[in-house]
């Protein structure tokens, strides 16, 4: 589990110990992510499946990619595909992904890096392992999150943020047992590097066996906890939660997550993504790689894509496959 780690967590700034007047948020639901395949066939868990969109707002979709140990020749990516109306945030914990988009954005992200791509008015996108990794195989693990854009920003110009792992905000829990990496927004007054269009916070935490994390959380934000690996407890009622499960929390001051005393040897700590934001509260018309407000806007997006108005594929060996149909879920 490379992501970003530190030699001494105790030297990091600490999240303040929770006050007696601060209420931990209760658990509203715990759901288990179904497994599926993405793009050219890499394994994913659909973290938000079965959860009401209103509870996820301002987020749309999240995939845990892997964790998978590829054999030589096996690593897979996606074909070229379009996006419009939202942002894709790709956080790589282990392994390497190469991104490219028709707007000139792109780069290599590895071990703790994040690519924050605002599709806005639209672009074409490809995500794939580098050729040397296809040859060698190896460990691959990451997350892709879709962040919605409000109507006023759906047609904003595309933007690309390349966030290196070393730039994330690092914090320790009050008990010193959890490492918190703030990727975007602010946690306990410590900001992450990601620039967001609407107020959100996104963090990855590693919680040692028996440790407890209590994060102060904006009152107006929703609060989601997704377990990448390990097992523990979440919310005011210490509800059990394990790998591949998502907790939706209700109102309160703190997000509480604790790691079970015993963890499996393959994942010695509890690994969670913690995220929330100011709900946008607008109608959503989403289909495949487009997230708009109305059905007419979706039809327009398909027409623009088919007319080449979302961009053209830069000079490349790869071809747009004929099976890239609307409705096929592509990252
Ligand atoms: Mn994509």
XYZ file of N, CA, C and O and ligand atoms in Angstrom, residues 81 83 88 125 127 144 331, ligand 1:
29
model
N -13.011 7.665 -24.793
C -14.439 7.842 -24.512
C -14.683 9.308 -24.175
O -13.761 10.004 -23.752
N -16.624 12.658 -22.176
C -17.265 13.086 -20.924
C -17.812 14.493 -21.134
O -17.204 15.295 -21.849
N -13.962 14.020 -13.381
C -13.484 12.710 -12.937
C -12.214 12.916 -12.115
O -11.316 13.652 -12.512
N -11.277 11.134 -23.688
C -10.389 10.743 -22.589
C -9.965 9.294 -22.768
O -10.737 8.479 -23.265
N -7.632 6.215 -20.480
C -6.915 5.868 -19.256
C -6.356 4.474 -19.439
O -7.131 3.547 -19.708
N -11.737 5.917 -8.729
C -12.191 7.016 -9.580
C -13.538 7.507 -9.092
O -14.486 6.734 -8.937
N -15.388 4.908 -17.630
C -14.804 5.803 -16.640
C -14.653 7.201 -17.186
O -14.052 7.453 -18.148
Mn -12.701 8.890 -18.368
